[in-house]
Short mmCIF file of C-alpha atoms in Angstrom, two decimals:
data_model
loop_
_atom_site.label_atom_id
_atom_site.label_comp_id
_atom_site.label_asym_id
_atom_site.label_seq_id
_atom_site.Cartn_x
_atom_site.Cartn_y
_atom_site.Cartn_z
CA MET A 14 -61.83 92.09 18.25
CA ARG A 15 -64.84 93.16 20.28
CA SER A 16 -64.82 91.80 23.81
CA ARG A 17 -67.90 91.45 25.99
CA GLY A 18 -69.02 89.04 28.66
CA GLY A 19 -65.84 86.96 28.66
CA TYR A 20 -65.58 86.29 24.91
CA SER A 21 -64.43 88.11 21.80
CA ARG A 22 -66.42 88.62 18.63
CA PRO A 23 -64.71 89.34 15.32
CA ILE A 24 -65.66 92.39 13.29
CA LEU A 25 -66.09 91.01 9.77
CA THR A 26 -65.45 92.85 6.54
CA ALA A 27 -68.65 94.44 5.28
CA VAL A 28 -69.67 93.75 1.70
CA GLY A 29 -73.33 94.78 1.76
CA GLU A 30 -74.64 98.31 1.38
CA HIS A 31 -75.67 98.56 5.05
CA ALA A 32 -73.43 95.85 6.47
CA ASP A 33 -71.32 98.29 8.48
CA MET A 34 -74.28 99.10 10.76
CA PRO A 35 -74.48 97.47 14.21
CA LEU A 36 -76.60 94.35 14.40
CA MET A 37 -80.06 95.12 15.78
CA HIS A 38 -80.86 93.47 19.13
CA LEU A 39 -77.59 91.51 19.23
CA ASP A 40 -76.40 92.94 22.56
CA ASP A 41 -79.71 92.03 24.21
CA TYR A 42 -79.55 88.54 22.68
CA GLU A 43 -76.05 88.00 24.05
CA LEU A 44 -77.10 89.23 27.49
CA TRP A 45 -80.10 86.88 27.49
CA GLN A 46 -77.88 83.91 26.57
CA SER A 47 -75.38 84.82 29.29
CA ALA A 48 -78.20 84.98 31.84
CA ARG A 49 -79.19 81.45 30.78
CA ARG A 50 -75.61 80.32 31.46
CA LEU A 51 -74.83 79.37 27.88
CA SER A 52 -71.13 78.93 27.34
CA PRO A 53 -69.11 81.87 25.99
CA LEU A 54 -68.11 79.62 23.08
CA THR A 55 -71.75 79.01 22.10
CA ILE A 56 -72.64 82.69 22.43
CA GLY A 57 -69.62 83.74 20.43
CA GLU A 58 -70.31 81.27 17.62
CA ARG A 59 -73.96 82.30 17.34
CA SER A 60 -72.97 85.97 17.18
CA ARG A 61 -70.25 85.22 14.63
CA VAL A 62 -72.74 83.54 12.29
CA LEU A 63 -75.20 86.42 12.60
CA ALA A 64 -72.39 88.87 11.88
CA GLN A 65 -71.31 86.81 8.87
CA PHE A 66 -74.87 86.80 7.51
CA HIS A 67 -75.10 90.57 7.99
CA SER A 68 -71.71 91.18 6.41
CA GLU A 69 -72.30 89.03 3.34
CA THR A 70 -75.91 89.98 2.61
CA GLY A 71 -76.11 93.56 3.85
CA THR A 72 -79.39 92.59 5.55
CA GLN A 73 -80.10 92.96 9.23
CA PRO A 74 -80.63 89.40 10.54
CA ALA A 75 -83.59 90.61 12.59
CA GLN A 76 -85.31 91.81 9.42
CA ALA A 77 -84.33 89.03 7.02
CA ASN A 78 -87.00 86.99 5.26
CA ALA A 79 -86.93 83.35 4.15
CA PRO A 80 -85.64 84.07 0.60
CA ASP A 81 -82.75 86.14 2.05
CA ILE A 82 -81.70 83.21 4.21
CA MET A 83 -82.18 80.61 1.47
CA ARG A 84 -80.01 82.63 -0.93
CA TRP A 85 -77.32 82.91 1.74
CA PHE A 86 -77.33 79.15 2.31
CA THR A 87 -77.31 78.51 -1.45
CA ASN A 88 -74.27 80.75 -1.99
CA HIS A 89 -72.13 78.63 0.32
CA ASP A 90 -70.84 75.13 -0.29
CA TRP A 91 -70.83 74.15 3.38
CA SER A 92 -70.73 70.60 4.63
CA ALA A 93 -74.03 69.08 5.73
CA SER A 94 -72.89 69.32 9.35
CA THR A 95 -72.05 73.04 9.07
CA HIS A 96 -75.34 73.72 7.28
CA CYS A 97 -77.26 72.07 10.12
CA THR A 98 -75.30 73.99 12.74
CA TYR A 99 -75.90 77.36 11.08
CA TYR A 100 -79.57 76.54 10.62
CA SER A 101 -79.86 75.83 14.35
CA TYR A 102 -78.11 79.13 15.21
CA LEU A 103 -80.49 81.16 13.04
CA ASN A 104 -83.51 79.22 14.29
CA ALA A 105 -82.54 79.97 17.91
CA TRP A 106 -82.15 83.66 17.01
CA TYR A 107 -85.59 83.99 15.43
CA LYS A 108 -87.25 82.06 18.23
CA TRP A 109 -85.72 84.53 20.68
CA LEU A 110 -86.96 87.48 18.60
CA GLN A 111 -90.46 86.02 18.71
CA PHE A 112 -90.23 85.34 22.43
CA GLN A 113 -89.22 88.97 23.01
CA ASP A 114 -92.07 90.25 20.77
CA LEU A 115 -89.50 91.74 18.41
CA ARG A 116 -90.75 89.75 15.46
CA GLY A 117 -94.03 88.07 14.61
CA ASP A 118 -92.77 85.15 12.51
CA ASN A 119 -89.89 82.73 12.28
CA PRO A 120 -88.63 82.62 8.67
CA MET A 121 -86.78 79.36 9.37
CA ALA A 122 -90.18 77.59 9.53
CA ARG A 123 -90.65 78.37 5.83
CA ILE A 124 -87.26 76.93 4.96
CA GLY A 125 -87.58 73.60 6.72
CA SER A 126 -84.90 71.97 8.81
CA PRO A 127 -82.11 70.20 6.94
CA LYS A 128 -81.58 66.49 7.38
CA PRO A 129 -78.66 66.00 9.75
CA PRO A 130 -75.82 63.92 8.30
CA GLU A 131 -75.22 60.43 9.58
CA ARG A 132 -72.29 60.67 11.91
CA LEU A 133 -69.85 57.86 12.42
CA PRO A 134 -67.28 57.68 15.21
CA ARG A 135 -63.70 58.13 14.11
CA PRO A 136 -61.69 56.79 17.02
CA VAL A 137 -57.96 56.35 17.01
CA SER A 138 -56.68 52.83 17.64
CA ASN A 139 -55.16 51.29 20.75
CA ALA A 140 -51.81 51.41 18.98
CA ASP A 141 -52.25 55.12 18.28
CA VAL A 142 -53.02 55.87 21.93
CA ARG A 143 -50.00 53.86 23.05
CA ALA A 144 -47.82 55.76 20.60
CA LEU A 145 -49.09 59.10 21.89
CA LEU A 146 -48.61 58.14 25.53
CA THR A 147 -45.11 56.73 25.05
CA SER A 148 -43.78 59.50 22.80
CA ALA A 149 -41.34 62.03 24.20
CA THR A 150 -43.47 65.03 25.05
CA HIS A 151 -44.10 67.60 27.77
CA THR A 152 -45.93 66.51 30.92
CA ARG A 153 -48.65 69.04 30.08
CA THR A 154 -49.30 67.46 26.69
CA HIS A 155 -49.17 63.99 28.23
CA ALA A 156 -51.84 65.12 30.70
CA MET A 157 -54.04 66.42 27.88
CA ILE A 158 -53.88 63.09 26.05
CA LEU A 159 -54.67 61.10 29.20
CA LEU A 160 -57.67 63.27 30.05
CA ALA A 161 -59.03 62.97 26.50
CA ALA A 162 -58.43 59.25 25.94
CA LEU A 163 -59.00 57.81 29.43
CA GLN A 164 -61.58 60.25 30.84
CA GLY A 165 -63.33 61.33 27.63
CA LEU A 166 -62.94 65.06 28.27
CA ARG A 167 -63.50 67.66 25.57
CA VAL A 168 -60.64 70.08 24.85
CA HIS A 169 -62.33 73.01 26.60
CA GLU A 170 -62.89 70.79 29.66
CA ILE A 171 -59.25 69.71 29.64
CA ALA A 172 -58.14 73.34 29.57
CA LYS A 173 -60.09 74.11 32.75
CA VAL A 174 -59.12 71.17 34.97
CA ARG A 175 -58.01 72.32 38.41
CA ALA A 176 -56.10 70.44 41.09
CA GLU A 177 -59.17 70.85 43.30
CA ASP A 178 -61.19 68.84 40.74
CA ILE A 179 -59.18 65.72 41.57
CA ASP A 180 -60.39 63.78 44.61
CA LEU A 181 -57.83 61.03 45.11
CA GLU A 182 -59.51 59.76 48.28
CA ARG A 183 -62.82 59.15 46.52
CA GLY A 184 -61.22 58.38 43.17
CA GLU A 185 -63.23 61.05 41.36
CA LEU A 186 -62.67 63.71 38.73
CA HIS A 187 -65.10 66.63 38.89
CA VAL A 188 -65.89 68.14 35.51
CA LYS A 189 -67.88 71.23 34.61
CA GLY A 190 -69.43 70.37 31.27
CA LYS A 191 -71.71 71.99 28.74
CA GLY A 192 -74.27 74.46 30.06
CA GLY A 193 -72.52 74.67 33.44
CA SER A 194 -73.46 71.10 34.36
CA ASN A 195 -71.31 69.40 37.01
CA HIS A 196 -70.27 65.76 36.92
CA ALA A 197 -68.24 63.46 39.15
CA LEU A 198 -66.47 60.86 37.03
CA PRO A 199 -64.58 57.79 38.23
CA LEU A 200 -60.89 58.65 38.13
CA HIS A 201 -58.80 56.45 35.83
CA PRO A 202 -55.79 54.98 37.70
CA ARG A 203 -53.31 56.49 35.25
CA VAL A 204 -54.85 59.93 35.72
CA ALA A 205 -54.59 59.41 39.49
CA GLU A 206 -50.86 58.67 39.04
CA LEU A 207 -50.49 61.75 36.88
CA ALA A 208 -52.00 63.95 39.63
CA TRP A 209 -48.79 63.63 41.66
CA LYS A 210 -46.84 65.28 38.82
CA MET A 211 -49.27 68.14 38.28
CA PRO A 212 -49.81 71.37 40.28
CA ARG A 213 -51.34 70.75 43.71
CA ARG A 214 -53.40 73.96 43.56
CA GLY A 215 -55.17 75.90 40.87
CA TRP A 216 -55.13 75.17 37.15
CA TRP A 217 -53.41 72.03 35.94
CA LEU A 218 -52.65 73.85 32.69
CA PRO A 219 -52.12 77.54 33.57
CA SER A 220 -51.68 80.06 30.79
CA GLN A 221 -48.15 81.29 30.23
CA TYR A 222 -49.47 84.63 28.99
CA ARG A 223 -52.53 85.42 31.14
CA SER A 224 -51.80 85.37 34.85
CA GLY A 225 -54.32 83.40 36.89
CA GLU A 226 -56.07 82.00 33.81
CA PRO A 227 -56.01 78.52 32.21
CA ILE A 228 -54.77 77.92 28.71
CA ARG A 229 -57.26 78.25 25.88
CA SER A 230 -58.99 75.24 24.39
CA LYS A 231 -57.32 75.99 21.05
CA SER A 232 -53.96 75.55 22.74
CA VAL A 233 -55.02 72.11 23.96
CA SER A 234 -56.11 71.16 20.43
CA GLN A 235 -52.87 72.43 18.96
CA ALA A 236 -50.65 70.63 21.47
CA ILE A 237 -52.41 67.28 20.90
CA SER A 238 -52.48 67.78 17.12
CA ASN A 239 -48.74 68.51 17.07
CA ASN A 240 -48.06 65.31 18.98
CA MET A 241 -50.29 63.34 16.61
CA ASP A 242 -48.34 64.73 13.66
CA ARG A 243 -45.04 63.70 15.23
CA CYS A 244 -46.41 60.17 15.74
CA GLY A 245 -47.76 59.96 12.20
CA ILE A 246 -51.37 59.75 13.37
CA ARG A 247 -53.92 61.26 11.02
CA ALA A 248 -56.72 62.24 13.37
CA THR A 249 -58.13 65.13 15.34
CA PRO A 250 -57.89 65.56 19.13
CA HIS A 251 -61.62 64.81 19.37
CA ALA A 252 -60.86 61.31 18.04
CA LEU A 253 -59.48 60.56 21.52
CA ARG A 254 -62.94 61.17 22.98
CA HIS A 255 -64.34 58.87 20.26
CA TYR A 256 -61.76 56.29 21.34
CA PHE A 257 -62.97 56.57 24.94
CA ALA A 258 -66.60 55.91 24.00
CA THR A 259 -65.99 53.12 21.51
CA ARG A 260 -63.62 51.29 23.87
CA LEU A 261 -66.20 51.41 26.66
CA LEU A 262 -68.85 49.90 24.39
CA ALA A 263 -66.48 47.35 22.88
CA ASP A 264 -65.44 46.21 26.35
CA GLY A 265 -69.03 45.53 27.38
CA ALA A 266 -70.29 48.75 28.98
CA ASP A 267 -73.98 49.35 28.28
CA ILE A 268 -75.00 52.42 26.35
CA TYR A 269 -76.53 54.14 29.40
CA THR A 270 -73.27 53.82 31.32
CA VAL A 271 -71.41 55.28 28.35
CA ARG A 272 -73.98 58.07 28.13
CA ALA A 273 -73.28 58.96 31.76
CA LEU A 274 -69.52 58.89 31.33
CA MET A 275 -69.68 60.92 28.10
CA ARG A 276 -72.11 63.31 29.82
CA HIS A 277 -74.59 63.34 26.95
CA LYS A 278 -78.09 64.69 27.55
CA ASN A 279 -79.69 62.20 25.19
CA VAL A 280 -78.84 58.56 24.65
CA SER A 281 -79.39 59.12 20.91
CA THR A 282 -76.17 61.14 20.89
CA THR A 283 -74.33 58.24 22.51
CA ALA A 284 -75.83 55.80 20.03
CA ILE A 285 -73.54 56.97 17.23
CA TYR A 286 -70.66 55.37 19.11
CA ALA A 287 -72.44 52.02 18.97
CA LYS A 288 -71.63 52.02 15.24
CA LEU A 289 -68.37 50.31 15.96
CA PRO A 290 -65.49 50.14 13.47
CA ASP A 291 -65.26 47.01 11.32
CA GLU A 292 -62.36 45.51 13.26
CA LEU A 293 -64.31 45.70 16.54
CA ARG A 294 -67.43 44.19 15.00
CA ARG A 295 -65.39 41.45 13.39
CA GLY A 296 -63.66 40.71 16.69
CA ALA A 297 -67.00 40.52 18.48
CA ILE A 298 -68.24 37.90 16.03
CA GLU A 299 -65.01 35.92 16.19
CA ARG A 300 -65.30 35.73 19.98
CA ILE A 301 -68.61 33.84 19.72
CA ASP A 302 -67.62 30.30 20.73
CA PRO A 303 -70.25 27.62 21.49
CA TRP A 304 -67.54 25.40 22.98
CA ASP A 305 -66.21 28.16 25.25
CA GLN A 306 -62.56 27.37 24.44
CA ALA A 307 -63.10 23.59 24.75
CA PRO A 308 -61.92 21.49 21.77
CA PRO A 309 -64.69 21.86 19.18
CA ALA A 310 -66.68 18.79 18.26
CA ARG A 311 -66.69 17.72 14.62
CA LEU A 312 -69.73 19.17 12.92
CA PRO A 313 -71.79 16.79 10.77
CA ASP A 314 -71.48 17.11 7.06
CA ALA A 315 -74.13 19.23 5.41
CA ALA A 316 -76.99 17.25 3.86
#
């Protein structure tokens, strides 16, 4: 693994004639992204995709043309979501090359952007959350589940929660989100109770292998996934964040409040959670009652 700027980049197996050569301009691109405060995860993923393209085609990404890229996309049976993500990574790369006067054109403009897939929320149920929270598990894993389901935190945000982020007097949880943004969220009462069981200083979830560092986000995902397996729940850890959003909307919160609590930049991202599961939509209709719980009057027979 190659380590630089707080993240590691894999060295992929070369299959092209010149694929063992270093990627042109990649170090400068990574430095530029770091200066813009992009997350190490984002930088690492963009570099990984460029390295994969280089390895599999033998073509320097900086010198690739539209047919090179189209052939690479065609040779992979990726999901629509992955295809869109990789397109965005390459598009960002070529825009940067143009901005730095390292290239005159953007070949992605000749390809055309793919249509993003329609995304539907996949929340776990109330029963699933109860099962997770009442199962016999470590306090650390219990904390991860609470932060995901009742505060809507992403796994990488859960990994980096510190005792100093919890303000019991104000009832706030301070979260550093995507792009280094800072947010103060209302603290859920159960998370406030949990705070008394967690470390009073430093990381809530310190690494057992790296002194002074938090656990990795992959460790959070694995711990929650293992608990889901033990409870017979077929879902991903991110489904707990989906649960958080859909429950807020189902319980009457407006979409702009949910946007703020989910920390989305655009309300269009939040809107996918308004596509509520069938049981919630059915329940909403069944709760419509013109008599407001009074004994219903007999309706006249249809003409």
